[in-house]
Coordinates of C-alpha atoms and ligand atoms in Angstrom, one line a residue:
M18 CA -5.4 3.5 -20.5
T19 CA -2.0 3.5 -18.5
S20 CA -1.0 0.0 -18.3
T21 CA -3.0 -2.1 -14.4
A22 CA -0.9 -5.3 -15.1
P23 CA 2.3 -4.7 -13.6
T24 CA 4.5 -7.4 -15.9
S25 CA 3.5 -10.8 -17.9
S26 CA 0.4 -12.4 -17.7
A27 CA 2.2 -15.2 -19.3
P28 CA 3.0 -17.9 -16.5
L29 CA 7.0 -18.4 -15.6
P30 CA 8.2 -21.7 -17.2
G31 CA 8.6 -23.6 -13.3
P32 CA 6.6 -26.7 -10.9
E33 CA 3.1 -27.2 -11.3
L34 CA 0.6 -25.8 -8.4
P35 CA 0.2 -28.1 -5.9
R36 CA -3.7 -29.5 -5.9
H37 CA -4.4 -27.6 -2.4
V38 CA -2.4 -26.2 0.6
R39 CA -3.0 -25.5 3.6
V40 CA -2.4 -21.9 3.2
L41 CA -2.2 -19.9 0.1
V42 CA -0.9 -16.3 0.1
V43 CA -1.4 -14.0 -2.3
G44 CA 1.4 -10.8 -3.1
A45 CA 5.4 -11.1 -2.3
G46 CA 5.7 -7.9 -1.2
F47 CA 6.3 -6.6 2.2
G48 CA 3.5 -8.4 3.4
G49 CA 3.5 -11.2 1.9
L50 CA 6.9 -11.8 1.9
A51 CA 5.9 -11.5 6.3
T52 CA 3.3 -13.8 6.3
A53 CA 5.5 -16.8 4.4
I54 CA 8.5 -15.8 6.6
R55 CA 6.3 -15.6 10.0
L56 CA 4.7 -18.7 8.3
Q57 CA 7.3 -20.6 7.5
E58 CA 8.5 -19.9 11.6
S59 CA 6.1 -21.0 12.6
G60 CA 6.2 -24.7 11.4
V61 CA 3.8 -23.9 8.8
R62 CA 5.4 -25.5 5.4
D63 CA 2.2 -25.7 3.1
F64 CA 1.9 -22.6 1.7
L65 CA 2.1 -21.2 -1.3
V66 CA 2.7 -17.4 -2.7
V67 CA 1.1 -16.0 -5.5
E68 CA 1.9 -13.3 -7.6
R69 CA 1.4 -11.7 -11.3
G70 CA 4.4 -10.1 -10.9
D71 CA 7.3 -11.3 -12.0
D72 CA 9.2 -10.4 -8.8
V73 CA 9.2 -10.2 -5.4
G74 CA 8.8 -6.2 -3.6
G75 CA 5.0 -5.2 -5.1
T76 CA 4.6 -1.7 -4.4
W77 CA 9.2 -0.5 -4.9
R78 CA 9.1 -3.2 -7.4
D79 CA 5.8 -0.7 -9.6
N80 CA 7.6 1.9 -8.4
T81 CA 10.8 3.0 -10.6
Y82 CA 10.0 6.6 -12.0
P83 CA 13.0 9.1 -11.0
G84 CA 13.1 10.0 -7.4
A85 CA 11.1 7.2 -5.5
A86 CA 12.2 6.9 -2.1
C87 CA 10.7 6.1 0.8
D88 CA 9.0 9.1 3.2
V89 CA 9.5 6.6 6.5
P90 CA 13.4 6.4 8.0
S91 CA 14.9 2.3 6.5
Q92 CA 15.9 2.1 10.4
L93 CA 11.8 1.9 10.4
Y94 CA 11.1 1.1 7.8
S95 CA 12.6 -2.7 6.9
Y96 CA 11.8 -6.0 9.1
S97 CA 12.1 -6.3 12.8
F98 CA 13.2 -9.2 12.3
A99 CA 16.1 -8.6 9.1
P100 CA 18.1 -5.5 10.2
N101 CA 19.8 -4.3 7.4
P102 CA 23.2 -2.6 8.4
H103 CA 24.1 -1.5 4.6
W104 CA 21.7 1.7 4.8
S105 CA 22.9 4.3 2.4
R106 CA 21.1 7.0 3.7
S107 CA 18.4 8.2 6.3
F108 CA 15.7 8.0 4.2
S109 CA 16.9 5.3 1.5
P110 CA 16.3 5.6 -2.0
Q111 CA 13.5 2.8 -3.9
P112 CA 16.2 0.8 -6.1
E113 CA 19.0 0.7 -2.1
I114 CA 14.5 -0.8 -0.4
Q115 CA 14.0 -3.0 -3.7
R116 CA 17.1 -5.3 -3.0
Y117 CA 16.8 -5.6 0.6
I118 CA 13.6 -6.9 -0.3
Q119 CA 15.3 -9.2 -2.4
R120 CA 18.0 -10.0 -0.7
V121 CA 15.4 -11.2 3.2
A122 CA 13.8 -13.6 0.3
E123 CA 16.7 -15.0 -1.2
D124 CA 18.0 -15.6 2.4
S125 CA 14.9 -16.9 3.7
G126 CA 14.5 -20.1 2.5
T127 CA 11.0 -19.7 1.0
L128 CA 11.1 -18.7 -2.5
D129 CA 10.9 -21.9 -3.5
R130 CA 6.8 -21.2 -3.0
F131 CA 7.0 -18.2 -4.5
R132 CA 4.9 -18.8 -7.9
F133 CA 5.9 -15.9 -9.9
R134 CA 2.9 -14.4 -12.9
T135 CA 0.4 -16.3 -11.6
N136 CA -2.4 -14.2 -11.4
V137 CA -5.4 -14.3 -9.3
E138 CA -8.7 -14.4 -10.9
E139 CA -11.1 -16.4 -8.9
L140 CA -11.0 -16.7 -4.9
V141 CA -14.9 -19.2 -4.3
W142 CA -16.2 -20.5 -0.2
D143 CA -16.6 -24.0 -1.1
E144 CA -19.4 -24.3 1.5
A145 CA -19.6 -28.3 1.5
A146 CA -15.7 -28.0 1.8
H147 CA -15.0 -25.1 3.5
Q148 CA -11.9 -23.8 1.7
W149 CA -11.7 -22.0 -1.1
D150 CA -11.4 -22.6 -4.6
V151 CA -9.0 -21.1 -6.4
H152 CA -8.8 -19.8 -9.8
T153 CA -5.2 -18.3 -11.2
S154 CA -3.8 -17.6 -14.8
A155 CA -1.8 -20.7 -14.3
G156 CA -4.2 -23.1 -13.2
D157 CA -6.8 -24.0 -10.4
L158 CA -6.4 -25.0 -6.0
T159 CA -7.3 -25.2 -3.1
A160 CA -6.5 -23.8 -0.1
D161 CA -7.8 -24.3 3.3
V162 CA -7.0 -19.9 4.7
V163 CA -6.6 -17.4 2.2
V164 CA -4.3 -14.4 2.7
S165 CA -4.8 -11.6 0.9
A166 CA -1.2 -9.8 0.6
A167 CA -1.8 -7.9 -2.6
G168 CA -1.6 -3.9 -0.9
A169 CA -3.5 -1.0 -1.0
L170 CA -1.5 0.5 -3.3
S171 CA -0.6 -1.9 -6.2
D172 CA -3.6 -1.2 -8.7
P173 CA -2.9 2.5 -10.2
K174 CA -5.7 4.9 -10.3
D175 CA -5.7 7.1 -13.9
P176 CA -7.4 9.9 -13.7
D177 CA -12.0 10.5 -15.0
I178 CA -10.8 13.6 -17.6
P179 CA -12.9 14.2 -21.2
G180 CA -10.4 13.0 -24.3
F181 CA -7.6 10.8 -21.1
D182 CA -7.4 7.9 -23.6
S183 CA -7.5 10.4 -26.9
F184 CA -4.1 11.5 -26.4
E185 CA -1.3 10.9 -29.3
G186 CA 1.9 11.6 -27.3
E187 CA 4.2 9.4 -24.6
V188 CA 1.2 8.8 -21.0
F189 CA 2.4 6.8 -18.6
H190 CA 1.2 6.9 -15.1
S191 CA 3.8 7.0 -12.4
A192 CA 3.2 3.3 -11.3
R193 CA 4.4 2.7 -14.6
W194 CA 7.9 4.3 -15.6
N195 CA 7.6 4.3 -19.5
H196 CA 12.0 3.7 -19.1
G197 CA 12.2 3.3 -22.6
Y198 CA 10.4 6.7 -23.0
D199 CA 13.7 9.9 -23.3
L200 CA 11.7 13.3 -22.0
T201 CA 15.3 15.3 -23.0
G202 CA 14.3 18.4 -24.6
K203 CA 10.0 17.1 -24.0
R204 CA 7.1 19.3 -23.8
V205 CA 5.4 17.1 -20.4
A206 CA 2.7 17.3 -18.5
V207 CA 2.8 15.8 -14.7
I208 CA -1.4 15.4 -13.5
G209 CA -0.8 15.7 -9.8
T210 CA 1.0 17.0 -6.4
G211 CA 1.4 14.0 -5.1
A212 CA 3.9 11.9 -3.2
S213 CA 4.5 10.9 -6.0
A214 CA 4.4 13.8 -8.9
I215 CA 6.8 16.1 -6.1
Q216 CA 10.2 13.8 -5.8
I217 CA 9.4 12.7 -9.8
V218 CA 9.4 16.7 -10.8
P219 CA 12.2 17.4 -9.3
E220 CA 13.8 14.7 -11.1
I221 CA 13.1 15.6 -14.6
A222 CA 12.3 19.3 -14.8
P223 CA 16.3 19.8 -14.9
E224 CA 16.3 17.8 -18.9
V225 CA 12.9 18.0 -20.1
A226 CA 12.0 21.6 -22.8
R227 CA 9.0 22.8 -20.6
L228 CA 6.5 21.0 -18.0
D229 CA 3.5 21.3 -17.4
V230 CA 2.3 21.3 -13.7
Y231 CA -1.6 20.1 -13.1
Q232 CA -2.1 21.0 -9.3
R233 CA -5.8 20.1 -8.2
T234 CA -5.0 20.9 -4.4
A235 CA -1.6 21.8 -3.1
P236 CA -0.8 19.7 -0.9
W237 CA 0.8 20.2 3.2
V238 CA 5.0 20.2 2.3
I239 CA 7.6 19.6 5.2
P240 CA 11.5 19.6 4.5
R241 CA 13.3 16.4 4.4
H242 CA 15.9 15.3 6.8
D243 CA 17.5 13.6 5.4
R244 CA 21.0 13.1 4.3
D245 CA 23.9 9.6 4.4
Y246 CA 24.2 7.6 7.0
T247 CA 28.5 8.4 8.2
G248 CA 31.1 6.3 8.0
V249 CA 30.8 5.7 11.4
E250 CA 27.5 4.7 12.0
K251 CA 27.5 2.2 9.1
A252 CA 30.3 0.5 11.5
A253 CA 29.1 0.9 14.4
F254 CA 25.7 -0.5 11.9
R255 CA 27.2 -3.7 10.9
S256 CA 29.4 -4.4 14.2
L257 CA 27.3 -3.3 17.4
P258 CA 23.2 -4.3 16.3
A259 CA 22.6 -2.8 19.4
V260 CA 23.2 0.3 17.8
Q261 CA 20.6 0.4 15.7
K262 CA 18.3 -0.9 17.8
L263 CA 18.1 1.9 19.8
Y264 CA 18.3 4.1 15.6
R265 CA 15.1 2.4 14.8
T266 CA 14.0 2.2 18.4
A267 CA 14.5 6.4 18.7
I268 CA 13.0 6.5 14.6
Y269 CA 10.2 3.8 16.4
W270 CA 8.7 6.9 19.1
G271 CA 9.6 9.8 17.9
R272 CA 6.8 9.3 14.8
E273 CA 4.1 8.3 17.0
M274 CA 4.3 11.2 19.4
Y275 CA 2.6 12.7 16.5
V276 CA 0.2 10.4 16.5
P277 CA -2.3 13.1 18.7
A278 CA -1.9 15.8 16.2
F279 CA -3.6 13.6 14.1
T280 CA -6.4 11.5 15.6
R281 CA -7.2 14.3 18.5
M282 CA -5.7 17.4 18.5
P283 CA -4.8 19.4 15.3
S284 CA -3.8 21.6 17.1
L285 CA -0.4 20.2 18.5
A286 CA 0.2 20.3 14.2
W287 CA 1.2 24.5 14.7
P288 CA 5.1 23.3 14.2
A289 CA 4.8 21.4 11.9
K290 CA 2.8 24.3 10.0
Q291 CA 5.1 26.7 9.9
M292 CA 7.6 24.5 9.1
A293 CA 5.5 24.1 5.9
L294 CA 4.6 27.4 5.1
S295 CA 8.1 28.5 5.9
N296 CA 9.3 25.9 2.9
I297 CA 7.4 27.9 0.7
R298 CA 9.5 30.6 1.5
R299 CA 12.5 29.8 1.2
G300 CA 11.8 27.4 -1.9
I301 CA 9.7 30.1 -4.4
K302 CA 10.3 34.1 -4.5
D303 CA 6.8 34.6 -6.6
P304 CA 4.6 35.5 -4.0
E305 CA 1.4 34.3 -6.6
L306 CA 3.2 31.3 -7.4
R307 CA 3.4 31.5 -3.1
R308 CA 0.3 31.5 -3.3
K309 CA -1.2 29.1 -5.1
V310 CA 1.0 26.3 -3.4
T311 CA -0.7 26.9 0.1
P312 CA -3.1 24.8 0.9
D313 CA -6.1 26.5 2.1
Y314 CA -6.8 23.0 4.9
R315 CA -5.6 22.2 8.0
I316 CA -2.2 20.7 8.4
G317 CA -2.3 16.5 8.6
C318 CA -5.8 16.3 6.2
K319 CA -4.2 15.1 2.8
R320 CA -0.9 12.7 3.3
I321 CA 2.4 15.5 5.2
L322 CA 5.1 15.3 2.2
I323 CA 8.8 16.1 2.9
S324 CA 10.8 18.0 -0.4
N325 CA 13.8 20.4 0.2
T326 CA 13.0 20.4 -4.2
W327 CA 9.3 20.3 -4.8
Y328 CA 9.6 24.5 -3.9
P329 CA 12.4 25.4 -6.3
A330 CA 11.2 22.9 -9.0
L331 CA 7.9 24.8 -9.4
D332 CA 10.2 28.7 -9.3
R333 CA 12.2 27.4 -12.4
D334 CA 11.3 29.3 -15.4
N335 CA 10.4 26.4 -16.9
V336 CA 8.2 25.3 -15.4
E337 CA 4.8 26.3 -14.9
L338 CA 2.0 25.1 -11.3
V339 CA -0.7 25.1 -13.8
T340 CA -4.2 25.5 -11.6
D341 CA -7.0 26.3 -13.1
G342 CA -8.5 22.5 -13.3
I343 CA -8.4 20.9 -16.7
A344 CA -11.6 20.3 -18.8
E345 CA -10.6 17.7 -21.3
L346 CA -6.8 16.4 -23.2
T347 CA -7.0 16.6 -27.3
P348 CA -4.5 14.8 -28.8
T349 CA -1.7 16.8 -29.1
G350 CA -2.5 18.1 -25.0
I351 CA -3.8 19.9 -22.3
V352 CA -7.0 21.9 -22.1
T353 CA -7.8 23.4 -18.9
K354 CA -11.5 25.0 -17.5
D355 CA -10.4 28.8 -18.5
G356 CA -10.4 27.6 -22.4
T357 CA -6.4 27.9 -22.7
A358 CA -4.4 24.8 -24.8
R359 CA -1.2 24.0 -24.1
D360 CA 0.5 21.2 -26.4
V361 CA 2.5 18.6 -24.8
D362 CA 4.3 15.6 -26.0
A363 CA 4.2 13.4 -23.0
V364 CA 1.4 13.5 -20.0
I365 CA 2.8 11.5 -16.7
V366 CA 0.1 10.4 -15.3
A367 CA 0.8 11.0 -10.8
T368 CA -3.2 10.1 -10.6
G369 CA -2.8 8.2 -7.3
F370 CA -4.4 4.1 -7.4
H371 CA -7.9 2.2 -6.2
T372 CA -7.7 2.3 -2.3
T373 CA -11.4 2.7 -1.2
D374 CA -12.2 -0.2 -3.5
L375 CA -9.2 -2.6 -3.1
P376 CA -9.1 -3.8 -6.8
I377 CA -9.6 -8.3 -5.4
A378 CA -12.2 -7.6 -3.8
E379 CA -13.7 -8.2 -7.2
H380 CA -11.8 -11.5 -7.2
I381 CA -13.4 -13.3 -4.1
R382 CA -17.1 -14.9 -3.0
G383 CA -17.5 -15.5 0.1
R384 CA -20.3 -17.4 1.4
G385 CA -23.3 -17.2 -0.3
G386 CA -22.0 -16.6 -3.5
V387 CA -21.3 -12.8 -3.0
T388 CA -18.3 -11.0 -3.4
L389 CA -16.8 -8.9 -1.5
S390 CA -16.8 -5.8 -3.4
D391 CA -20.3 -5.9 -3.2
H392 CA -20.4 -6.7 0.4
F393 CA -18.5 -3.4 0.3
A394 CA -20.3 -1.8 -1.6
E395 CA -23.3 -2.6 0.6
H396 CA -21.2 -2.0 4.1
G397 CA -18.5 -0.3 2.7
M398 CA -14.9 -1.0 3.2
Q399 CA -14.7 -3.0 6.5
A400 CA -13.2 -5.8 8.2
Y401 CA -12.3 -7.0 12.0
K402 CA -9.0 -5.2 13.3
G403 CA -8.1 -5.0 10.2
T404 CA -7.6 -8.2 8.7
T405 CA -10.6 -10.7 8.7
V406 CA -14.2 -9.9 7.2
N407 CA -18.0 -11.5 7.9
G408 CA -19.4 -14.3 5.4
F409 CA -15.3 -15.0 4.3
P410 CA -14.3 -17.6 6.5
N411 CA -11.2 -18.5 6.2
L412 CA -9.7 -15.2 4.4
F413 CA -7.0 -12.9 6.0
F414 CA -5.5 -9.1 5.0
V415 CA -2.3 -7.3 5.5
V416 CA -2.4 -4.2 5.1
G417 CA -6.5 -4.9 4.7
P418 CA -9.1 -1.4 5.6
N419 CA -8.6 1.2 8.1
T420 CA -5.0 0.0 8.7
G421 CA -3.0 2.4 6.7
L422 CA -0.8 5.3 8.6
G423 CA 0.3 8.5 8.1
H424 CA 2.9 9.4 10.3
S425 CA 5.1 5.6 11.2
S426 CA 5.8 2.8 9.7
M427 CA 4.3 -0.1 7.3
V428 CA 6.4 -2.7 7.9
F429 CA 4.8 -2.3 11.7
M430 CA 1.5 -2.1 10.5
I431 CA 2.4 -5.9 8.7
E432 CA 4.1 -7.3 11.0
S433 CA 0.8 -6.9 13.4
Q434 CA -1.1 -8.6 11.2
T435 CA 1.5 -11.4 10.0
A436 CA 1.3 -12.7 14.0
Y437 CA -2.0 -12.1 14.3
V438 CA -2.7 -14.7 10.7
V439 CA 0.1 -17.4 12.7
D440 CA -1.6 -17.6 15.1
A441 CA -4.9 -17.7 13.9
V442 CA -3.8 -20.5 11.4
R443 CA -2.0 -22.5 14.9
T444 CA -5.7 -22.1 16.5
M445 CA -7.0 -23.8 13.4
E446 CA -4.9 -26.6 14.0
E447 CA -4.8 -27.0 17.9
C448 CA -9.0 -27.1 17.7
G449 CA -8.7 -29.0 14.9
A450 CA -11.5 -25.6 14.0
A451 CA -11.8 -26.9 9.8
S452 CA -12.7 -21.6 9.4
V453 CA -13.0 -20.0 11.8
E454 CA -15.6 -16.3 10.6
P455 CA -15.8 -13.6 12.8
R456 CA -19.1 -12.4 13.8
A457 CA -20.9 -10.0 12.8
E458 CA -22.1 -8.4 15.8
V459 CA -18.0 -8.2 16.8
Q460 CA -17.3 -6.5 13.9
R461 CA -19.8 -4.3 13.9
A462 CA -19.0 -3.1 16.8
F463 CA -15.4 -3.1 16.7
V464 CA -16.2 -1.2 13.6
E465 CA -18.6 1.2 15.0
E466 CA -16.1 2.3 18.1
L467 CA -13.1 2.9 15.1
Q468 CA -15.8 4.6 12.6
E469 CA -16.3 7.0 16.0
R470 CA -11.8 7.6 17.1
M471 CA -12.9 8.3 12.5
Q472 CA -14.9 12.0 13.2
R473 CA -12.8 13.5 15.8
T474 CA -9.5 13.0 13.6
V475 CA -7.8 15.6 11.8
W476 CA -8.4 12.9 8.2
N477 CA -11.6 14.0 8.3
A478 CA -12.4 17.2 10.0
G479 CA -9.7 18.8 8.2
G480 CA -11.7 20.3 5.2
C481 CA -10.1 18.1 2.7
A482 CA -10.7 15.5 -0.2
S483 CA -8.3 12.6 0.2
W484 CA -8.1 8.9 -0.8
Y485 CA -8.2 8.2 2.6
L486 CA -12.3 8.8 2.0
D487 CA -14.8 6.6 0.2
S488 CA -18.0 8.1 -1.9
H489 CA -19.4 8.3 1.1
G490 CA -16.5 10.1 3.6
R491 CA -16.1 7.3 5.5
N492 CA -12.4 7.1 6.1
V493 CA -11.7 3.1 5.2
T494 CA -8.3 3.7 5.0
L495 CA -6.3 4.9 8.0
W496 CA -5.6 3.6 12.0
P497 CA -6.5 6.0 13.8
R498 CA -4.8 5.0 16.8
A499 CA -1.2 5.2 17.9
T500 CA 0.5 1.7 16.3
F501 CA 1.3 -0.3 19.6
T502 CA -2.2 -0.3 20.6
F503 CA -2.9 -2.1 16.7
R504 CA -0.1 -5.0 18.4
R505 CA -1.4 -5.0 20.9
L506 CA -4.9 -5.3 19.7
L507 CA -3.3 -8.9 17.1
A508 CA -1.2 -9.9 19.8
S509 CA -2.7 -13.0 18.9
F510 CA -5.6 -14.6 17.8
D511 CA -8.8 -13.8 19.6
A512 CA -10.8 -16.8 19.2
D513 CA -14.2 -15.9 21.4
A514 CA -14.0 -13.0 17.9
Y515 CA -15.1 -16.4 15.6
D516 CA -17.4 -18.5 14.7
L517 CA -15.6 -21.9 14.6
V518 CA -16.6 -24.9 12.5
P519 CA -14.4 -28.1 13.4
R520 CA -12.9 -30.2 11.0
D521 CA -14.7 -33.3 12.4
Q522 CA -18.6 -31.0 11.3
V523 CA -16.8 -30.7 8.0
R524 CA -18.3 -33.7 4.6
V525 CA -15.9 -34.1 2.4
R526 CA -16.3 -33.4 -0.9
P527 CA -15.6 -35.6 -3.4
P528 CA -12.9 -34.8 -5.8
R529 CA -14.1 -34.4 -9.2
A530 CA -13.0 -35.6 -12.4
E531 CA -10.1 -32.9 -13.3
E532 CA -8.8 -33.2 -10.5
L533 CA -8.4 -37.4 -9.6
E534 CA -5.0 -39.2 -12.0
P535 CA -5.7 -40.9 -15.0
Q536 CA -5.8 -44.7 -13.3
E537 CA -8.3 -43.2 -10.6
V538 CA -11.1 -42.5 -13.4
G539 CA -9.7 -45.4 -15.5
A540 CA -8.5 -44.2 -18.7
Ligands
N01_627 O1 -0.7 9.5 -5.2 P1 -2.0 11.0 -4.7 P2 0.4 9.1 -5.2 N1 -7.2 15.5 -12.3 O2 -3.7 9.9 -4.4 C1 -4.6 14.4 -8.0 C2 2.6 6.0 -1.1 N2 3.5 6.8 -1.6 O3 1.2 8.4 -6.4 O4 -5.3 16.6 -3.7 C3 -6.3 16.1 -11.7 O5 -1.7 10.9 -3.5 C4 -4.3 14.7 -6.4 O6 -5.7 15.9 -6.7 P3 -6.5 15.8 -4.9 C5 1.7 7.5 -0.3 O7 1.2 6.8 1.0 C6 4.1 6.8 -1.1 O8 1.4 10.7 -4.8 O9 -6.6 14.8 -5.1 N3 -5.4 15.4 -10.7 C7 -3.4 14.2 -6.2 O10 -1.7 15.2 -6.6 C8 0.8 8.3 -1.3 O11 -0.3 8.7 -0.1 C9 5.8 8.4 -1.3 O12 -6.9 17.0 -6.2 C10 -5.6 15.0 -10.5 C11 -2.4 12.7 -6.8 O13 -3.1 13.6 -7.8 C12 0.0 7.1 -2.0 O14 1.2 6.6 -2.5 C13 5.6 8.6 -2.6 C14 -6.9 14.4 -10.6 C15 -2.7 11.6 -6.1 O15 -1.6 11.8 -5.2 C16 0.2 8.1 -2.9 O16 0.8 9.0 -4.3 C17 5.1 7.8 -3.3 C18 -7.8 14.8 -12.0 N4 -7.8 14.0 -11.5 C19 3.4 6.9 -3.1 N5 -7.2 12.7 -10.1 C20 6.7 8.0 -0.4 O17 6.7 7.6 0.8 C21 -6.6 12.5 -8.9 N6 -5.0 14.2 -9.2 C22 7.8 8.3 -0.7

């Protein structure tokens, strides 16, 4: 097992948790921070953000592997309300993105309502009081509304390989990089050839003695048009915000033009396929290696990766691309299905994340005590507008089911969802609603229409397996339409799609003994 906890779970010293909050936000990545900022702006002061790690940043705090950088230009992969004129290059490296999130958090004036190293252990819907009982590693509280911004790429997934735990050398997941382990001169194996691996391999290949890269399925990789911003551009971003806005808008619409190629007309991706094939020819001389890295499924079916250095790294003398399939790990290395044993000092697991089972779902109990994971097991991972789930009142997801993107910025989706959540909280206040819950038939119709669209997409029909699909082949992760359509659908809270319970119909629960002050219990 490689570690799944991002940091120590011991609570940081700080103010105690309040007994009750109006809104509890889980997670302090891009989603949780945006929710906090938008709540504050809308006048909701009574909120708390709990985060199991010890800093903001979420996936950008955790993924510190060599070469970590974003595939979406930061002019777009940033908050619309917090432009950053200081980006150094078009595709920002991880440390720059993490510093950006930290700075936005500091400038927002919301950090006093964040509690770090506070792990949510259980969320239980109290049907009488119409609120959530929240159990955390730092204590218990209640909340009227819970916003889960726990992320889709937050829990690393170890590969299910026989003997995985028997390996006696160094082993760690790409999202839990062991910076204390020096790879220089070591024999190293990397398992996986996804977005993380293709950034790691070119960085570490020159340092290590030998590198075995275990590929199960070849990815499509197109060139990365990355460059430093010039002094003139940076000066313009600093002094003329409209210029930066123009860049952002141009990148947004440029990316949005790819949507039909993914969702309706895969033939439109022909130029991307030609770019990827010439990337292979440019990067690799050996015909056999070229054959091994050429995918046999439609481009776009899995996430399209971008790199200029991946193929040249595979072509190095000290790197071997192993495609025979892993049979087992032994105490000293990896044995492939053809019987070849390759001993190594370290194994780097770049096998992705739990994306189709949403790990926090196990810890959420809705109406009737049903866990969200059992609910998803029965109905598939699904939500109304990717945000709310029938049976789980007053629970909102930011980056929920079917809100992921293969082509553009998740921050755009996050901002769409936070606007919806904040409007829901405002509407509840205005209508005097104690709880809101999407009606089952409305959710069903939404999901059926979405899944119907999904059938035509390259993700479902492109002839590959991917982390977008659950074990039944349903795409439960991606949004199959334009992002501006998502923005429009979530522009305001559609109360008519929900069952609202008025506050005056709610029985007030008497306080429990442990919630009373000592004098109130006669001590
Ligand atoms: O994970 P992945 P990731 N034996 O799931 C292989 C975002 N991201 O961490 O394709 C052998 O994509 C698996 O093989 P296969 C981005 O959204 C963004 O790389 O399933 N191999 C695959 O090759 C991305 O999509 C950025 O056959 C096994 C790899 O492991 C998401 O994070 C950077 C295996 C997993 O690839 C996840 O990316 C990094 C096994 N048992 C990440 N199990 C940027 O923006 C799995 N694999 C740049």
